Every structure is written in C-alpha cells, then in structure tokens.
Short mmCIF file of C-alpha atoms in Angstrom, two decimals:
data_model
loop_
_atom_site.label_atom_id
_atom_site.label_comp_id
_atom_site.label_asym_id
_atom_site.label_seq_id
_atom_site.Cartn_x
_atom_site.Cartn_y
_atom_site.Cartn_z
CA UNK A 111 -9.74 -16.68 -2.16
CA UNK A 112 -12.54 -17.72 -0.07
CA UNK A 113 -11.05 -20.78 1.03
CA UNK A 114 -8.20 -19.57 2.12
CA UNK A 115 -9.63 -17.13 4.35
CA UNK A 116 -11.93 -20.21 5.57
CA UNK A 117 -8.55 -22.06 6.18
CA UNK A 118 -7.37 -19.29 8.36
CA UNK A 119 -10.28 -18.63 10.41
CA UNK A 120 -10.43 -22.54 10.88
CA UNK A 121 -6.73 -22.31 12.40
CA UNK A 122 -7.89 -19.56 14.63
CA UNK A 123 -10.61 -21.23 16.04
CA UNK A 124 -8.57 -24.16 16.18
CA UNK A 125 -5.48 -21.99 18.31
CA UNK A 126 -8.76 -20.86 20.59
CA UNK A 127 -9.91 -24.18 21.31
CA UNK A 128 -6.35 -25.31 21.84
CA UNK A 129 -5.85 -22.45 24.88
CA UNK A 130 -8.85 -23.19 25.94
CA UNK A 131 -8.30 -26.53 27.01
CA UNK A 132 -4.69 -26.42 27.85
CA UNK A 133 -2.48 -25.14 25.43
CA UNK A 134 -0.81 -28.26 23.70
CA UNK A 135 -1.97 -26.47 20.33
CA UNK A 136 0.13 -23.17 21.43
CA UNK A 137 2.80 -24.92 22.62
CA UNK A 138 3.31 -26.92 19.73
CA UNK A 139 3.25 -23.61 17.82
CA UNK A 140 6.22 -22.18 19.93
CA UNK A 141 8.69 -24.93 19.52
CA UNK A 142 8.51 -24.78 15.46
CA UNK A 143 8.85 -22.07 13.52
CA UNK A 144 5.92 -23.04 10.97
CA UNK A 145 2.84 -24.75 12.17
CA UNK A 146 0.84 -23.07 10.00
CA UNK A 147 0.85 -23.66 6.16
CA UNK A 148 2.21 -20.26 4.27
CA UNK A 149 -0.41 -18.19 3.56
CA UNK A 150 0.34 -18.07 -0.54
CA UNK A 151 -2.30 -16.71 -4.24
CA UNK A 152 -3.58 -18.03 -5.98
CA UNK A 153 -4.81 -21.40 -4.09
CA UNK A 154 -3.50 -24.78 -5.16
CA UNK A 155 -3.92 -26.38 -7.57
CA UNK A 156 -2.90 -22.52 -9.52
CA UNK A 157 1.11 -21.72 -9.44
CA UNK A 158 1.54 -19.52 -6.63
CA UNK A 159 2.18 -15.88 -7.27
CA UNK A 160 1.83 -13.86 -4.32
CA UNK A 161 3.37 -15.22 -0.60
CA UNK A 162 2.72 -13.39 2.70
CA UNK A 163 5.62 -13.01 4.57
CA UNK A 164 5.10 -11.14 7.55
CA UNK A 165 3.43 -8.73 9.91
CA UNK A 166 5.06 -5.11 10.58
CA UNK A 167 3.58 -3.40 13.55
CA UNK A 168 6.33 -1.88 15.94
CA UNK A 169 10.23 -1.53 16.33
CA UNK A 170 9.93 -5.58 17.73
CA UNK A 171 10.22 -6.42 13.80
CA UNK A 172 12.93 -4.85 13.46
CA UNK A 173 14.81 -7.44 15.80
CA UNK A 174 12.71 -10.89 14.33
CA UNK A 175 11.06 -11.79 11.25
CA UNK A 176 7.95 -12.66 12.81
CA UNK A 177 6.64 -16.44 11.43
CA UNK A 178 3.36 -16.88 10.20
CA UNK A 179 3.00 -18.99 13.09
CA UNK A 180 4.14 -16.52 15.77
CA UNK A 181 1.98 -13.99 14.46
CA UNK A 182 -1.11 -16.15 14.71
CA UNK A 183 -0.33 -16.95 18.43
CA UNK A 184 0.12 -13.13 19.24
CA UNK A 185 -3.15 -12.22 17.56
CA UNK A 186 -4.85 -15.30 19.63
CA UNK A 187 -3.12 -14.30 22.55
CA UNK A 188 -4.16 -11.39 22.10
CA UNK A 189 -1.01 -9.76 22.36
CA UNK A 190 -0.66 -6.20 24.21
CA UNK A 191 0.57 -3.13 21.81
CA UNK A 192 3.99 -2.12 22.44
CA UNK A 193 5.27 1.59 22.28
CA UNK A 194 6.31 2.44 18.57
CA UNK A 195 3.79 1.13 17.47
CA UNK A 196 1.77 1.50 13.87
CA UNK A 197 -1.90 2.90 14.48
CA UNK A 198 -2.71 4.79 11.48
CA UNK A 199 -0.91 4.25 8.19
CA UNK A 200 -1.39 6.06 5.24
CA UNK A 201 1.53 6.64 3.66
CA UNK A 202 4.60 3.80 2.61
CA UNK A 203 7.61 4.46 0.51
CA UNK A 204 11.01 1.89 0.69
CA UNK A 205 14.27 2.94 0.40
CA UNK A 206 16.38 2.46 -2.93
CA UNK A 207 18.34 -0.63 -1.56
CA UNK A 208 15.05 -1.58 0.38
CA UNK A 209 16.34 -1.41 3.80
CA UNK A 210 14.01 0.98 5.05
CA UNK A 211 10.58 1.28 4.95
CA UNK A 212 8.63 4.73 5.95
CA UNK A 213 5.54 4.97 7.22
CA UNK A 214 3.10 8.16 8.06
CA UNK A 215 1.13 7.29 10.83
CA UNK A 216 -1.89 10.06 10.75
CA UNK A 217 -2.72 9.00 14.67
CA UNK A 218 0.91 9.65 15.75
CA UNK A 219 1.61 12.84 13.27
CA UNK A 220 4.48 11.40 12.28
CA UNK A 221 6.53 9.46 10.29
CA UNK A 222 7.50 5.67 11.85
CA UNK A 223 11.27 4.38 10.12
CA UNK A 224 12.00 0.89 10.05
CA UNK A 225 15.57 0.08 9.42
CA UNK A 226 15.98 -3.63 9.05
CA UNK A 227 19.31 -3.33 7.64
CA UNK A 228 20.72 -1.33 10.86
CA UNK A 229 17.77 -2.92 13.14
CA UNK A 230 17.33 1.17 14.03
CA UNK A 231 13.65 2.67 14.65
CA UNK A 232 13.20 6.34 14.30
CA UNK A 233 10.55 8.86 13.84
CA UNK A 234 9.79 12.07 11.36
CA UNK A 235 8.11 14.73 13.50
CA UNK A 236 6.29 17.91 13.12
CA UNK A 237 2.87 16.81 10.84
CA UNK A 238 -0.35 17.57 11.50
CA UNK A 239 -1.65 14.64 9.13
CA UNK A 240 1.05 12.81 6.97
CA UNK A 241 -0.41 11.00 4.46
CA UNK A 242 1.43 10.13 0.71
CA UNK A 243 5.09 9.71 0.92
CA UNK A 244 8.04 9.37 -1.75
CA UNK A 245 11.84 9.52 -2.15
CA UNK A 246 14.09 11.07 -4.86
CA UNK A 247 17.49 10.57 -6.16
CA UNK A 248 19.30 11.31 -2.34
CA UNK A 249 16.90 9.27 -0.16
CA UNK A 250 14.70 12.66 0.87
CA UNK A 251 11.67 12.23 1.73
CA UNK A 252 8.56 14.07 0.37
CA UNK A 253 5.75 13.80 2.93
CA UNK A 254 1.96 15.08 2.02
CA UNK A 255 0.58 17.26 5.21
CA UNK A 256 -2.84 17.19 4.47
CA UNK A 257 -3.64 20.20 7.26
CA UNK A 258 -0.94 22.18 6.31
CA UNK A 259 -1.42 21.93 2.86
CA UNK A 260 1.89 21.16 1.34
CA UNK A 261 4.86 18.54 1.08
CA UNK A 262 8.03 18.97 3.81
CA UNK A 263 10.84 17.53 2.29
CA UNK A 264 12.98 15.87 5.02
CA UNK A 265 17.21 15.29 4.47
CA UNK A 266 17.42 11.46 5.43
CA UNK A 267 18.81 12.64 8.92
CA UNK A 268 14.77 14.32 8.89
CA UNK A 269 15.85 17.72 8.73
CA UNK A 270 13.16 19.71 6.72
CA UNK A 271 14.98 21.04 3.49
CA UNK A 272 11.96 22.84 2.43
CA UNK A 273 8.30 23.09 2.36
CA UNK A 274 6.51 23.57 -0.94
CA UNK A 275 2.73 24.78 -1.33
CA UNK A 276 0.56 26.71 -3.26
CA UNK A 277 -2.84 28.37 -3.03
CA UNK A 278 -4.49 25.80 -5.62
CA UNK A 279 -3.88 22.71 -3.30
CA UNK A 280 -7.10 22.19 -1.32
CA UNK A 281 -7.01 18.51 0.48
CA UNK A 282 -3.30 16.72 -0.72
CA UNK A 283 -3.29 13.42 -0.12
CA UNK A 284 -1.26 11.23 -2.47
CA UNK A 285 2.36 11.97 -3.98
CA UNK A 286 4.30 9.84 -7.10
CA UNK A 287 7.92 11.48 -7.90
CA UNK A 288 9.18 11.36 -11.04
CA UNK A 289 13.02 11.70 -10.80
CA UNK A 290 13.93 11.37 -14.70
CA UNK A 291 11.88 14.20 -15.76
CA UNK A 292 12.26 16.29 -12.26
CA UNK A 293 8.98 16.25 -11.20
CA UNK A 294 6.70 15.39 -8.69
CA UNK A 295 2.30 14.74 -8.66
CA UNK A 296 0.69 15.53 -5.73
CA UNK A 297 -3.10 14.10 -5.64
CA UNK A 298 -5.93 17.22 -4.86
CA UNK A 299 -8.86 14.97 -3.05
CA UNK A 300 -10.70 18.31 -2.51
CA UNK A 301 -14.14 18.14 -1.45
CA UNK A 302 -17.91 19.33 -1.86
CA UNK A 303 -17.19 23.06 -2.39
CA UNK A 304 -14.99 22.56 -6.20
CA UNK A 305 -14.75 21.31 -9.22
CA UNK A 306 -11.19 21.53 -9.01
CA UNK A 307 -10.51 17.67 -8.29
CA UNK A 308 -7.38 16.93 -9.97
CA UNK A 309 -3.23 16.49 -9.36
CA UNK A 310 -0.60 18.92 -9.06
CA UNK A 311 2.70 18.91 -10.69
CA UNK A 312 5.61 20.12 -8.92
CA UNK A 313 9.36 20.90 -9.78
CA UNK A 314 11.79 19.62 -7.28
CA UNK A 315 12.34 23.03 -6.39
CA UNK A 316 8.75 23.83 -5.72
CA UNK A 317 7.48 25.35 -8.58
CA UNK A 318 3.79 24.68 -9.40
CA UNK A 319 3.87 23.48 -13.28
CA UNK A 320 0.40 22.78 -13.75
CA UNK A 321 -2.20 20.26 -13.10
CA UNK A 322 -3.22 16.57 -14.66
CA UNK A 323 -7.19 15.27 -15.28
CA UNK A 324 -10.02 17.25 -17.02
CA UNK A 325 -12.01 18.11 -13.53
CA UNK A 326 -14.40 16.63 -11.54
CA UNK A 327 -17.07 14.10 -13.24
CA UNK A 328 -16.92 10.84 -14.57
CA UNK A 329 -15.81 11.85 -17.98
CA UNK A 330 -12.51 10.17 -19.04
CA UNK A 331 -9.23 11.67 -17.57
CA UNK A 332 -12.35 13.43 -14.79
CA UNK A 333 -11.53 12.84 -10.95
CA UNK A 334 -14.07 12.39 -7.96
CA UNK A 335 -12.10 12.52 -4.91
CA UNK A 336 -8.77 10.71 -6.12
CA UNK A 337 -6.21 9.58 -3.66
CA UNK A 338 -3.38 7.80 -4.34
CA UNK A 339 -0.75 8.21 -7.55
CA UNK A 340 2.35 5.88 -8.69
CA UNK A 341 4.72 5.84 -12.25
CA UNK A 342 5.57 3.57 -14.55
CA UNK A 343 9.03 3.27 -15.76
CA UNK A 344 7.79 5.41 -18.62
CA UNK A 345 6.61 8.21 -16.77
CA UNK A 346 2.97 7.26 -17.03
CA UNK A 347 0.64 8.34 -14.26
CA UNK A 348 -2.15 6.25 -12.50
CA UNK A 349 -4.30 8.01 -10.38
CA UNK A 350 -6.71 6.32 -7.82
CA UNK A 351 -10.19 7.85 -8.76
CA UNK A 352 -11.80 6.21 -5.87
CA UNK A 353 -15.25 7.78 -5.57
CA UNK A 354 -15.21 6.48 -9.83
CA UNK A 355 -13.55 3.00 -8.57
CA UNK A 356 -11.35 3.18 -11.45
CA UNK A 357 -8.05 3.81 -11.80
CA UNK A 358 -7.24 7.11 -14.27
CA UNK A 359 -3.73 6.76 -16.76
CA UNK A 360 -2.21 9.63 -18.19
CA UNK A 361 1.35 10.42 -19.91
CA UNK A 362 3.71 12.53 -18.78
CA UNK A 363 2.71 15.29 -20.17
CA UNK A 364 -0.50 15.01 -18.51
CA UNK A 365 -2.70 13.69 -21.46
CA UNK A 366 -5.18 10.76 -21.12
CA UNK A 367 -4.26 7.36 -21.55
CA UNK A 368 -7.15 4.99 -20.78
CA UNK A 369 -8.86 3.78 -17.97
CA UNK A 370 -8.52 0.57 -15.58
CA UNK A 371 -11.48 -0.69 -13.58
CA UNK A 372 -14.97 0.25 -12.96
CA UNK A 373 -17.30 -0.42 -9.60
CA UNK A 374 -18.37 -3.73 -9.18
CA UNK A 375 -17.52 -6.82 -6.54
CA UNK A 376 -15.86 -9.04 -9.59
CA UNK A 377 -12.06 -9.00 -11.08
CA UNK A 378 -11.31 -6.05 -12.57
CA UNK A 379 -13.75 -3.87 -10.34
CA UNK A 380 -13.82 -2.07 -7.22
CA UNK A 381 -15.38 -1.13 -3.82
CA UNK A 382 -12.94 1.78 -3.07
CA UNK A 383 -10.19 2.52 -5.14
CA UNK A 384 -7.04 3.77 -2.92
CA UNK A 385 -3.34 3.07 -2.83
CA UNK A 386 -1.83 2.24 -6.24
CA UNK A 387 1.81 0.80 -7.24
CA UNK A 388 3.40 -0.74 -10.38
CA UNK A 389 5.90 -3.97 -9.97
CA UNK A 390 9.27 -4.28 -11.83
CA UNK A 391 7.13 -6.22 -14.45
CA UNK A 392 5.44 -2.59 -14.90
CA UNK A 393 2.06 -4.32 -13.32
CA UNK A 394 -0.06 -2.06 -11.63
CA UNK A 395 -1.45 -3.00 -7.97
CA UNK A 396 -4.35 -1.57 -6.59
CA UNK A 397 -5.89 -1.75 -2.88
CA UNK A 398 -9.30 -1.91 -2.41
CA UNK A 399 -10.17 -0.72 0.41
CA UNK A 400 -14.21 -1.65 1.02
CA UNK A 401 -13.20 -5.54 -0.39
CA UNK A 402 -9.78 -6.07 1.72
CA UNK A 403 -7.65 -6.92 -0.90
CA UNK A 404 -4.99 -6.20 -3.90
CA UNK A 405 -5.97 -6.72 -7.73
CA UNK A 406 -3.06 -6.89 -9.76
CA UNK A 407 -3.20 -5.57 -13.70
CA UNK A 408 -1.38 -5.86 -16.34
CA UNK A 409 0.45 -3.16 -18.97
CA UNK A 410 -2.77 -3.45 -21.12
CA UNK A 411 -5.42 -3.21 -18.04
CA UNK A 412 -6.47 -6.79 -17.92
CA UNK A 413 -7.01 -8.17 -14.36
CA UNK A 414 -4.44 -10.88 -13.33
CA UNK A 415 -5.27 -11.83 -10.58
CA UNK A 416 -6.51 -10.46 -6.76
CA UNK A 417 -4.45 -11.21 -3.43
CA UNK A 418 -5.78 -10.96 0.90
CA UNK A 419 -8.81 -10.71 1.81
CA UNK A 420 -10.72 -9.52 4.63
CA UNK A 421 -10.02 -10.43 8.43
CA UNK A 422 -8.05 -9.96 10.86
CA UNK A 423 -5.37 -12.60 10.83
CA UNK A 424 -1.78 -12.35 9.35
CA UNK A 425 -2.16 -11.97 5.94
CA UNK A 426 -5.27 -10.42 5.72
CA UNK A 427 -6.49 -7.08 5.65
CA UNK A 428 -9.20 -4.77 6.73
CA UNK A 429 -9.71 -1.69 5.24
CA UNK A 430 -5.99 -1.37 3.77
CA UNK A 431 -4.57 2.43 2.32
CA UNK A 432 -1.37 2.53 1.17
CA UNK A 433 0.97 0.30 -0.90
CA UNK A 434 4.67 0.21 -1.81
CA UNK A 435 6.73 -1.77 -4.25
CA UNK A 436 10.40 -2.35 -3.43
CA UNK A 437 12.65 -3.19 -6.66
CA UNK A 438 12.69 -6.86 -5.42
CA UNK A 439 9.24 -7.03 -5.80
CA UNK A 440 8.71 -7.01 -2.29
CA UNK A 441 4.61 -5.42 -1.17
CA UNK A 442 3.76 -3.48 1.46
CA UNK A 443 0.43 -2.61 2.35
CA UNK A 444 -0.97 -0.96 4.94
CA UNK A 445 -3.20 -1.97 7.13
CA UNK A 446 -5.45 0.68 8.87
CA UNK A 447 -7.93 -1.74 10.99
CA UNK A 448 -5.54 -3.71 11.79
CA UNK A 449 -2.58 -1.17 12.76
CA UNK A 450 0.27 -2.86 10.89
CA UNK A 451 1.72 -3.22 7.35
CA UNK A 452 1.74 -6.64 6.00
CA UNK A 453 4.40 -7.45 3.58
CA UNK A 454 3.93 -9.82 0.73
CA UNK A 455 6.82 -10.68 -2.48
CA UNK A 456 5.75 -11.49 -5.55
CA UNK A 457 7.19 -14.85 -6.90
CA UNK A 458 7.41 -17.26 -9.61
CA UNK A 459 6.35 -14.72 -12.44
CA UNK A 460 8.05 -13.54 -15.36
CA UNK A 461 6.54 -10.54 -17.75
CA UNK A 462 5.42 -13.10 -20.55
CA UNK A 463 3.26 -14.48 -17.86
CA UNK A 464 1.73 -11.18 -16.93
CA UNK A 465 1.04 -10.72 -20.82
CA UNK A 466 -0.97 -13.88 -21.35
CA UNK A 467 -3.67 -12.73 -18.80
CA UNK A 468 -4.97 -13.95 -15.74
CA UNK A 469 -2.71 -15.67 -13.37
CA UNK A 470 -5.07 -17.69 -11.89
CA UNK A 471 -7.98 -19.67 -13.27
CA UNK A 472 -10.82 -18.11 -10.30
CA UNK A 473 -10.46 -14.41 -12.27
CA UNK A 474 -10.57 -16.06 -15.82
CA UNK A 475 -13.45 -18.35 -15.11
#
C-alpha cells in the first residue's frame, strides 16, 4: 500500500514539475484519457481486487466520468470549487438500481442528490446536521438530524412523510434499515454525561422497540461512542464502536454475536472505527478514519485485505466517514478532508475467495 501511495505522489510531483517548466506533461495529460496507470489493491504482483474509479465532488460529475488522469490535473491545477459542491459528507446511501447516490453534507445542512442516470442534481433541505442515511422498500429516505434529534423521512420527491424521535435518543448519528423484518437501528453516540451508549430500534412507523448493546464499557456487545451501523443479508447488525476500534455484531434480535477488530496500526486493527458496509459477498467494509483507508473482512472476521490510503490525490483519502455498497459492488466513501466521495468497485472476487482468507499476500505475511 505504501508504494502505491509513493507512485502517486511521484506523479504529482512529476505533473508540478511538468507546469512548471511549460506544460508538455499537462498537455500530454489532456489529449488522452489515461496517462496515469489505474490506481488498483492489492499491488502487482497480487490479483487486483479493489479499482478506483473516480472522484465525486459537484453536479460536474454528473455530466463526465472524470479519468484518473483528469482528476490529477484538476487537483495540480488546483482547480477552483464549483457551486454544488460536496464539503462535508457524512452520510451515503445508493439507490436500489444504483442510479442515485445521496449524500448529507453537515456544512450545507442538507442532503446533495446525484442522479447519473437522469444527469439531474438536487438537494434535501431543512437539517440542522444530517448525518446517517438509508432507503426502504419505496426509495424514502431516512436521514439522522443529529440537532434535532430524530430521523425525517423524505418521499423521493423530498417531501417529509414524517419525523420520528423519542426522549431516549441523545446524539443519533448512524442509521441501518432493515426492510424484511420492518425495522430500522439508529446509532446513540451520546457523550460524557451517560452510560446509555447504545442503538435504537425503530418500526417503520416510528415506534421505539427497544435498544441493542449491553451499555457503555468495553465488555462484549458494550459501546463507547459508536457511529456507524449496516446489515447483513441475515439481519445481523455491525455496529462501529469507534472509541473500542472494533466493530460490535449482533442478531436481529439484538443478542451478541462476536467481535471484529481491536486498536492497533496492523490488518485487522484500527485507528478510528467509523462507517461500516457489507458487499454482496456478505463482506464487511470498514473505514478507518485516523489511517485513511478501508479494511475489508470476511463472514468469519478474518481481515482480507485493506484498500486507499492517506493523501490527497484521487484515490486516496483523508480522514474518510461514510461508506455505501451498491448491489454491483460498487464503494463509495466519503471523503471529509478532501470534500468529495471517491468511488471504488470491487472486482475479480468470488465468495470462495473471500473464505480462504487474505486477498493479498502484504496482510497474510
């Protein structure tokens, strides 16, 4: 991983030198559409599982699917932001036929819509600070207001249906929506003055049906300031317990499961546990926020394999938040530093590969 971020900075200084002394390097970059080698994890001589495949930053991608090579001569450049822009986001869910991505932008209060199908940008308004975002069965949205203290659910036109809250919910920051069972989990970061650090559950209708995790401590199934939540295909809940940098499982009915991860700067630990998603292999991923990147698990909690690191070029991250996993396998993360989400697919990878362990031979050595 460190070579490839090497590889990168190389090309920028490269790009800088280039401008500096007239260009040829840029201009060779604008008549061809991929200077640049793909950005692509594990490094050769490893298969390659993970492929960048683009910045999204404001309504212009909507229009272009920005090369790796345009994107590095806009961040040399140092290109000016446009209007509609991404500054904060904290928040991604795609749509069923992943057409549309949604993103909650705390800076803006609202929610930015990117419809690449239509090539149509919108906006959600009315937040005081978005933050975890889902979808049922009809395409609403579910959007976490962390100020007000409760979810609006928004019609897909963004009319709010209804707002659902309850006395119990202290600092809501992450949501996971479990349409089988009619339910969704709303993530209670809290703070200093409780114990009560734990996740919500929700009928559709708004009806509080109890709570998930044993309270705050490091005890298995406790939670210290969790943030993010996804499902399984099962039902199973994984909580980001990112003050434990660990990720917390639990069934659907809300009992313990195991746990994934543990602090540390190796595979299979973390710096800051945040956004969490699971693949249609049923692998979890997991942002790190302090170490810039994505770890990838599988079903049974071994690491596969890790993916970005940190920087500022295409392809890399600093300090990313959320993540979403379309149904072709397609990743979004967001990108706070760095105002964008960067969008990644997951390729040549079948589940018996995911079962054997580690997809690439720098996490098993």
């Amino acid at each position: 991983m460190g070579n490839t971020a090497f590889i990168w900075r190389l090309v920028r200084l490269m790009a800088c030198l280039s401008f500096v002394f007239g260009l040829p390097f840029l201009a060779g970059c604008a008549e061809q559409t991929e200077k640049f080698p793909r950005l692509t994890w594990p490094p050769p001589p490893d298969t390659t599982r993970i492929e960048f495949l683009r910045d999204i930053s404001s309504d212009k991608d909507l229009y272009a699917a920005t090369s790796v090579t345009q994107s590095v001569v806009d961040f040399v450049a140092g290109s000016t932001p446009l209007p509609n822009h991404i500054i904060e986001p904290m928040g991604i869910a795609v749509s069923d036929d992943g057409n549309t991505l949604y993103v909650s932008d705390t800076a803006l209060q609202q929610v930015l819509i990117f419809n690449f199908a239509q090539k149509t940008f919108s906006t959600f308004d009315g937040f005081a600070h978005p933050l975890g975002l889902a979808l049922d069965g009809q395409q609403n949205l579910y959007v976490v207001d962390q100020v007000k203290r409760g979810v609006s659910v928004r019609d897909p036109s963004g009319k709010e249906i209804r707002f659902i809250t309850d006395k119990s919910l202290i600092r809501p920051t992450g949501i996971a929506l479990d349409r089988t069972r009619g339910k969704f989990y709303v993530v209670d970061t809290a703070n200093v003055k409780v114990d009560e650090h734990n996740v919500k559950v929700f009928s559709l209708d708004g009806a509080l049906l109890g709570h998930v995790g044993s309270g705050y401590g490091p005890q298995e199934g406790g939670l210290m300031y969790a943030t993010y939540a996804a499902l399984d295909a099962d039902g199973n809940l994984y909580v980001s317990d990112t003050v434990n940098n660990r990720v917390e499982v639990f069934d659907p009915n809300g009992k313990y499961l195991r746990t994934v991860g543990s602090g540390g700067d190796t595979p299979g630990h973390f710096g800051r546990a945040k956004g969490v998603a699971i693949d249609t292999l049923g692998d979890l991923y997991v942002v790190d926020s302090a170490w810039s990147n994505v770890q990838i698990f599988n079903r049974n909690g071994q690491p596969l394999m890790f993916f970005a690191d940190r920087g500022p070029m295409p392809g890399l991250l600093r300090n990313p938040t959320a993540i979403a996993i379309d149904k072709n396998n397609h990743i979004y993360v967001g990108d706070l530093i760095d105002h964008r989400v960067e969008e990644y697919q997951l390729v040549n990878t079948v589940l018996a590969d995911t079962l054997g362990g580690p997809l690439t031979t720098a996490v098993s050595n």
